[in-house]
């Protein structure tokens, strides 16, 4: 299960880096794997994770309306929140913000170097946030990288 999750997350990052799009099937796959994980591993806590997912989705829709985050970003964050307990959601958001700061700083640095080489080069138009979302999730769940459960 962890390998499948990591493959989906890698696909979301690759797609966001190359096309600035997080496919719906990736978010759905992450969500469904989270449900299966919740039923098999921690069925008593699954309802709480689903409530947390709903809260994240509703809050994310507000951020999407204000053009703070893209729809794919919100769907990916919501899908990953099924893997977490509601008490972990504030740390998840904080870890996404920290990872987003690092990704944003790297994009600024790349844009700066590009501008030094060519004054006409366009600056980066946006930051692919899937990398920060996945990084924030893996910062909370590093065991996903080391344990292999189907």
XYZ file of C-alpha atoms in Angstrom:
150
model
C 0.000 0.000 0.000
C 2.808 2.401 0.849
C 4.513 1.774 -2.479
C 1.271 2.488 -4.321
C 0.779 5.673 -2.324
C 4.339 6.784 -3.030
C 3.879 6.078 -6.740
C 0.699 8.181 -6.799
C 2.395 10.996 -4.903
C 5.402 10.897 -7.231
C 2.997 11.074 -10.174
C 1.250 14.094 -8.692
C 4.559 15.906 -8.184
C 5.787 15.053 -11.694
C 2.516 16.162 -13.268
C 2.460 19.397 -11.280
C 6.082 20.163 -12.159
C 5.612 19.493 -15.870
C 1.995 20.510 -16.543
C 0.907 22.478 -13.451
C -1.917 19.965 -13.052
C -2.648 17.339 -10.415
C -4.813 14.660 -12.062
C -8.119 13.793 -10.420
C -7.399 10.065 -10.609
C -4.297 10.578 -8.451
C -6.278 12.373 -5.748
C -8.999 9.727 -5.918
C -6.399 6.949 -5.665
C -4.763 8.562 -2.632
C -8.185 8.964 -1.005
C -9.244 5.360 -1.698
C -5.935 3.988 -0.430
C -6.431 6.061 2.707
C -9.873 4.525 3.179
C -8.488 1.014 2.738
C -5.658 1.810 5.127
C -8.143 3.199 7.635
C -10.353 0.098 7.452
C -7.467 -2.372 7.690
C -5.208 -0.618 10.181
C -7.251 1.774 12.288
C -10.954 1.236 11.607
C -12.003 2.886 14.866
C -10.312 6.123 13.861
C -11.491 6.195 10.235
C -14.601 8.258 10.960
C -12.459 10.939 12.585
C -10.143 11.006 9.589
C -13.137 11.388 7.269
C -14.460 14.279 9.349
C -11.026 15.897 9.200
C -10.947 15.352 5.440
C -14.306 17.098 5.104
C -13.136 20.050 7.178
C -9.967 20.357 5.103
C -11.984 20.178 1.891
C -14.410 22.888 3.018
C -11.603 25.153 4.201
C -9.710 24.467 1.009
C -12.668 25.440 -1.133
C -12.638 28.836 0.553
C -8.934 29.208 -0.223
C -9.562 28.145 -3.806
C -12.279 30.777 -4.226
C -9.817 33.434 -3.061
C -7.251 32.090 -5.587
C -4.793 31.144 -2.815
C -4.490 27.484 -3.834
C -5.451 25.554 -6.943
C -8.206 22.970 -7.061
C -5.792 20.074 -7.519
C -3.798 21.214 -4.498
C -6.938 21.259 -2.368
C -7.991 17.810 -3.582
C -4.547 16.362 -2.866
C -4.396 17.893 0.620
C -7.900 16.596 1.371
C -7.076 13.121 0.079
C -3.907 12.964 2.177
C -5.782 14.139 5.258
C -7.625 10.796 5.283
C -4.296 9.244 6.216
C -4.088 11.487 9.309
C -6.033 11.979 12.496
C -7.717 15.374 12.936
C -5.287 16.201 15.729
C -2.458 15.919 13.176
C -4.041 18.279 10.648
C -2.602 21.468 12.111
C 0.908 19.960 11.961
C 0.155 18.843 8.394
C -0.795 22.367 7.350
C 2.272 23.784 9.101
C 4.587 21.260 7.449
C 3.059 22.080 4.037
C 3.663 25.774 4.682
C 7.305 25.183 5.652
C 7.883 22.925 2.635
C 6.121 25.502 0.449
C 8.492 28.182 1.707
C 11.471 26.040 0.752
C 10.022 25.257 -2.694
C 9.143 28.924 -3.228
C 12.634 30.049 -2.223
C 14.134 27.575 -4.692
C 11.889 28.899 -7.458
C 12.914 32.464 -6.615
C 16.571 31.484 -6.737
C 16.149 29.756 -10.101
C 14.325 32.812 -11.445
C 17.067 35.086 -10.155
C 19.790 33.031 -11.835
C 17.759 32.897 -15.049
C 17.437 36.686 -14.989
C 21.187 37.099 -14.415
C 21.876 35.101 -17.568
C 19.160 36.668 -19.705
C 17.488 39.970 -18.809
C 14.503 39.087 -21.014
C 13.859 35.708 -19.363
C 10.459 35.454 -17.702
C 10.300 34.928 -13.983
C 8.523 31.859 -12.660
C 4.773 32.335 -12.997
C 3.800 30.080 -10.144
C 5.007 27.432 -7.784
C 3.972 23.792 -8.310
C 2.665 23.160 -4.833
C 2.304 19.357 -5.039
C 5.966 19.073 -4.096
C 5.324 21.039 -0.890
C 2.156 19.056 -0.117
C 3.885 15.705 -0.556
C 6.941 16.933 1.345
C 4.748 18.106 4.209
C 2.942 14.766 4.334
C 6.155 12.738 4.279
C 7.604 14.946 7.022
C 4.712 13.771 9.209
C 4.751 10.185 7.988
C 8.389 9.304 7.212
C 7.590 5.639 7.827
C 5.857 5.670 4.439
C 9.327 5.805 2.904
C 10.782 2.928 4.896
C 8.027 0.365 5.361
C 6.615 -1.570 2.461
C 3.054 -2.672 2.996
C 1.784 -3.951 -0.346
